[in-house]
């Protein structure tokens, strides 16, 4: 007896922008005599981004390019309106009943990447399934960088000016 393990193909078109991929329009096959429920792919994207950030050890989301665009967007008045930070590094594909999530993350130095990935995956699946009713078929996590507090300059390190020659 042979078993097929083909991944279901969502029935939606995919839109790609720097750092994000969103399938649109997303639908939830929740049709009853009282109406139909649809969920935009951007909603799933935000839920997954927030759920991933909730895990201790995740320093930032996104690869270098999406983080650079995010930093520029935050400097533009009205451009950094909270929502953009939640979708950086999050790509989703949403079908009628299922969703797939791809995450690009930066981890804190010292965190166990394997344990962190498990926790992020578990939290994203739980949040998306609970809030949308969609079955999450996969959560792919790409660790793109590691945050070193002393080198990145995120913490204020006092510098003492000393003369080399007296």
mmCIF file of C-alpha atoms in Angstrom:
data_model
loop_
_atom_site.group_PDB
_atom_site.id
_atom_site.type_symbol
_atom_site.label_atom_id
_atom_site.label_comp_id
_atom_site.label_asym_id
_atom_site.label_seq_id
_atom_site.Cartn_x
_atom_site.Cartn_y
_atom_site.Cartn_z
ATOM 1 C CA UNK A 1 0.000 0.000 0.000
ATOM 2 C CA UNK A 2 1.467 3.376 -1.026
ATOM 3 C CA UNK A 3 0.814 6.572 0.784
ATOM 4 C CA UNK A 4 0.780 9.969 -0.886
ATOM 5 C CA UNK A 5 2.194 12.898 1.059
ATOM 6 C CA UNK A 6 1.577 15.669 -1.436
ATOM 7 C CA UNK A 7 1.167 19.115 0.056
ATOM 8 C CA UNK A 8 -2.257 20.601 -0.656
ATOM 9 C CA UNK A 9 -2.122 23.550 -3.001
ATOM 10 C CA UNK A 10 -4.012 26.629 -1.853
ATOM 11 C CA UNK A 11 -6.599 27.896 -4.304
ATOM 12 C CA UNK A 12 -5.469 31.499 -4.040
ATOM 13 C CA UNK A 13 -3.080 33.775 -5.898
ATOM 14 C CA UNK A 14 0.179 34.784 -4.254
ATOM 15 C CA UNK A 15 1.352 38.392 -3.935
ATOM 16 C CA UNK A 16 5.015 39.049 -3.105
ATOM 17 C CA UNK A 17 6.532 42.244 -1.691
ATOM 18 C CA UNK A 18 9.959 42.754 -0.086
ATOM 19 C CA UNK A 19 10.018 40.498 2.968
ATOM 20 C CA UNK A 20 6.410 39.318 2.755
ATOM 21 C CA UNK A 21 4.335 36.888 0.756
ATOM 22 C CA UNK A 22 0.585 36.994 1.164
ATOM 23 C CA UNK A 23 -1.973 34.809 -0.537
ATOM 24 C CA UNK A 24 -5.048 36.789 -1.420
ATOM 25 C CA UNK A 25 -7.979 36.567 -1.051
ATOM 26 C CA UNK A 26 -8.032 34.182 1.885
ATOM 27 C CA UNK A 27 -11.197 32.306 2.681
ATOM 28 C CA UNK A 28 -12.320 30.145 5.531
ATOM 29 C CA UNK A 29 -14.706 27.464 4.377
ATOM 30 C CA UNK A 30 -17.182 28.294 7.112
ATOM 31 C CA UNK A 31 -20.338 28.577 5.125
ATOM 32 C CA UNK A 32 -23.684 28.115 6.740
ATOM 33 C CA UNK A 33 -27.244 29.139 6.012
ATOM 34 C CA UNK A 34 -26.552 32.269 8.047
ATOM 35 C CA UNK A 35 -23.587 33.470 5.982
ATOM 36 C CA UNK A 36 -19.953 32.958 5.050
ATOM 37 C CA UNK A 37 -16.768 33.920 6.926
ATOM 38 C CA UNK A 38 -13.666 35.093 5.089
ATOM 39 C CA UNK A 39 -10.282 35.799 6.656
ATOM 40 C CA UNK A 40 -7.708 37.911 4.835
ATOM 41 C CA UNK A 41 -4.232 36.436 4.543
ATOM 42 C CA UNK A 42 -2.841 39.599 6.154
ATOM 43 C CA UNK A 43 -4.798 38.704 9.303
ATOM 44 C CA UNK A 44 -3.130 35.289 9.461
ATOM 45 C CA UNK A 45 0.208 36.994 8.804
ATOM 46 C CA UNK A 46 -0.223 39.387 11.747
ATOM 47 C CA UNK A 47 -1.389 36.646 14.101
ATOM 48 C CA UNK A 48 1.653 34.504 13.229
ATOM 49 C CA UNK A 49 4.035 37.461 13.638
ATOM 50 C CA UNK A 50 2.675 38.417 17.044
ATOM 51 C CA UNK A 51 2.688 34.795 18.224
ATOM 52 C CA UNK A 52 6.328 34.353 17.152
ATOM 53 C CA UNK A 53 7.422 37.551 18.933
ATOM 54 C CA UNK A 54 5.791 36.388 22.177
ATOM 55 C CA UNK A 55 8.477 33.740 22.648
ATOM 56 C CA UNK A 56 11.440 34.738 24.791
ATOM 57 C CA UNK A 57 14.644 34.477 22.774
ATOM 58 C CA UNK A 58 13.223 35.897 19.533
ATOM 59 C CA UNK A 59 15.068 39.194 19.136
ATOM 60 C CA UNK A 60 13.602 40.332 15.801
ATOM 61 C CA UNK A 61 11.721 39.120 12.768
ATOM 62 C CA UNK A 62 12.820 39.266 9.147
ATOM 63 C CA UNK A 63 15.971 39.005 7.123
ATOM 64 C CA UNK A 64 18.389 41.872 6.648
ATOM 65 C CA UNK A 65 16.429 43.401 3.758
ATOM 66 C CA UNK A 66 13.031 43.361 5.486
ATOM 67 C CA UNK A 67 14.554 44.743 8.711
ATOM 68 C CA UNK A 68 16.186 47.548 6.700
ATOM 69 C CA UNK A 69 12.876 48.421 5.032
ATOM 70 C CA UNK A 70 11.205 48.326 8.455
ATOM 71 C CA UNK A 71 13.776 50.720 9.924
ATOM 72 C CA UNK A 72 13.229 53.142 7.048
ATOM 73 C CA UNK A 73 9.444 52.802 7.325
ATOM 74 C CA UNK A 74 9.566 53.630 11.062
ATOM 75 C CA UNK A 75 11.398 56.893 10.339
ATOM 76 C CA UNK A 76 8.699 58.058 7.923
ATOM 77 C CA UNK A 77 5.845 59.873 9.715
ATOM 78 C CA UNK A 78 2.860 57.532 9.735
ATOM 79 C CA UNK A 79 4.868 54.733 8.125
ATOM 80 C CA UNK A 80 5.698 52.742 11.237
ATOM 81 C CA UNK A 81 2.171 52.307 12.483
ATOM 82 C CA UNK A 82 2.744 49.143 14.522
ATOM 83 C CA UNK A 83 1.265 46.736 11.955
ATOM 84 C CA UNK A 84 4.356 46.673 9.762
ATOM 85 C CA UNK A 85 6.494 45.442 12.641
ATOM 86 C CA UNK A 86 4.188 42.460 13.122
ATOM 87 C CA UNK A 87 4.489 41.213 9.534
ATOM 88 C CA UNK A 88 8.217 41.660 8.879
ATOM 89 C CA UNK A 89 9.712 38.242 8.235
ATOM 90 C CA UNK A 90 6.341 36.495 8.017
ATOM 91 C CA UNK A 91 5.078 34.898 4.816
ATOM 92 C CA UNK A 92 1.814 32.990 4.641
ATOM 93 C CA UNK A 93 -0.125 30.925 2.156
ATOM 94 C CA UNK A 94 -3.779 30.568 2.971
ATOM 95 C CA UNK A 95 -6.240 28.220 1.340
ATOM 96 C CA UNK A 96 -9.895 27.589 2.119
ATOM 97 C CA UNK A 97 -9.184 25.364 5.134
ATOM 98 C CA UNK A 98 -5.415 25.344 5.614
ATOM 99 C CA UNK A 99 -2.528 27.741 6.087
ATOM 100 C CA UNK A 100 1.252 27.478 5.810
ATOM 101 C CA UNK A 101 3.585 29.934 7.544
ATOM 102 C CA UNK A 102 7.232 30.814 6.855
ATOM 103 C CA UNK A 103 9.134 32.826 9.466
ATOM 104 C CA UNK A 104 12.522 34.562 9.297
ATOM 105 C CA UNK A 105 13.828 35.245 12.799
ATOM 106 C CA UNK A 106 16.827 36.643 14.638
ATOM 107 C CA UNK A 107 17.565 34.883 17.931
ATOM 108 C CA UNK A 108 19.205 36.144 21.095
ATOM 109 C CA UNK A 109 22.704 34.795 21.687
ATOM 110 C CA UNK A 110 22.645 31.945 24.201
ATOM 111 C CA UNK A 111 19.147 30.711 23.366
ATOM 112 C CA UNK A 112 18.814 27.100 22.275
ATOM 113 C CA UNK A 113 17.766 27.476 18.647
ATOM 114 C CA UNK A 114 16.162 24.023 18.525
ATOM 115 C CA UNK A 115 14.050 24.657 21.641
ATOM 116 C CA UNK A 116 13.242 28.187 20.513
ATOM 117 C CA UNK A 117 12.056 26.943 17.106
ATOM 118 C CA UNK A 118 9.830 24.337 18.785
ATOM 119 C CA UNK A 119 8.300 26.957 21.071
ATOM 120 C CA UNK A 120 7.741 29.435 18.227
ATOM 121 C CA UNK A 121 6.210 26.749 16.005
ATOM 122 C CA UNK A 122 3.896 25.545 18.788
ATOM 123 C CA UNK A 123 2.791 29.109 19.677
ATOM 124 C CA UNK A 124 2.154 30.107 16.047
ATOM 125 C CA UNK A 125 0.142 26.964 15.303
ATOM 126 C CA UNK A 126 -1.925 27.356 18.473
ATOM 127 C CA UNK A 127 -2.644 31.053 17.887
ATOM 128 C CA UNK A 128 -3.533 30.768 14.192
ATOM 129 C CA UNK A 129 -5.718 27.672 14.637
ATOM 130 C CA UNK A 130 -7.484 29.057 17.706
ATOM 131 C CA UNK A 131 -8.184 32.477 16.214
ATOM 132 C CA UNK A 132 -8.993 31.532 12.602
ATOM 133 C CA UNK A 133 -10.120 27.922 12.619
ATOM 134 C CA UNK A 134 -7.670 27.200 9.783
ATOM 135 C CA UNK A 135 -5.514 24.084 10.011
ATOM 136 C CA UNK A 136 -1.836 25.057 10.034
ATOM 137 C CA UNK A 137 -0.100 22.417 7.937
ATOM 138 C CA UNK A 138 3.446 23.723 8.424
ATOM 139 C CA UNK A 139 5.505 26.437 10.064
ATOM 140 C CA UNK A 140 8.945 26.784 8.490
ATOM 141 C CA UNK A 141 11.465 28.756 10.529
ATOM 142 C CA UNK A 142 14.652 30.251 9.080
ATOM 143 C CA UNK A 143 17.128 31.624 11.623
ATOM 144 C CA UNK A 144 18.868 34.391 9.688
ATOM 145 C CA UNK A 145 20.966 35.991 12.395
ATOM 146 C CA UNK A 146 21.923 35.927 16.029
ATOM 147 C CA UNK A 147 21.775 39.026 18.211
ATOM 148 C CA UNK A 148 24.958 39.801 20.121
ATOM 149 C CA UNK A 149 24.154 42.625 22.571
ATOM 150 C CA UNK A 150 27.745 43.846 22.977
ATOM 151 C CA UNK A 151 28.424 44.049 19.247
ATOM 152 C CA UNK A 152 25.110 45.262 17.801
ATOM 153 C CA UNK A 153 25.158 48.422 19.904
ATOM 154 C CA UNK A 154 21.560 48.018 21.088
ATOM 155 C CA UNK A 155 22.607 48.609 24.670
ATOM 156 C CA UNK A 156 24.138 51.917 25.626
ATOM 157 C CA UNK A 157 27.796 51.214 26.356
ATOM 158 C CA UNK A 158 29.599 54.116 28.019
ATOM 159 C CA UNK A 159 32.777 55.116 26.262
ATOM 160 C CA UNK A 160 35.656 56.717 28.094
ATOM 161 C CA UNK A 161 37.853 59.085 26.124
ATOM 162 C CA UNK A 162 41.498 58.570 27.044
ATOM 163 C CA UNK A 163 44.500 60.095 25.406
ATOM 164 C CA UNK A 164 46.955 57.690 23.853
ATOM 165 C CA UNK A 165 49.858 60.018 24.546
ATOM 166 C CA UNK A 166 50.420 62.021 27.702
#
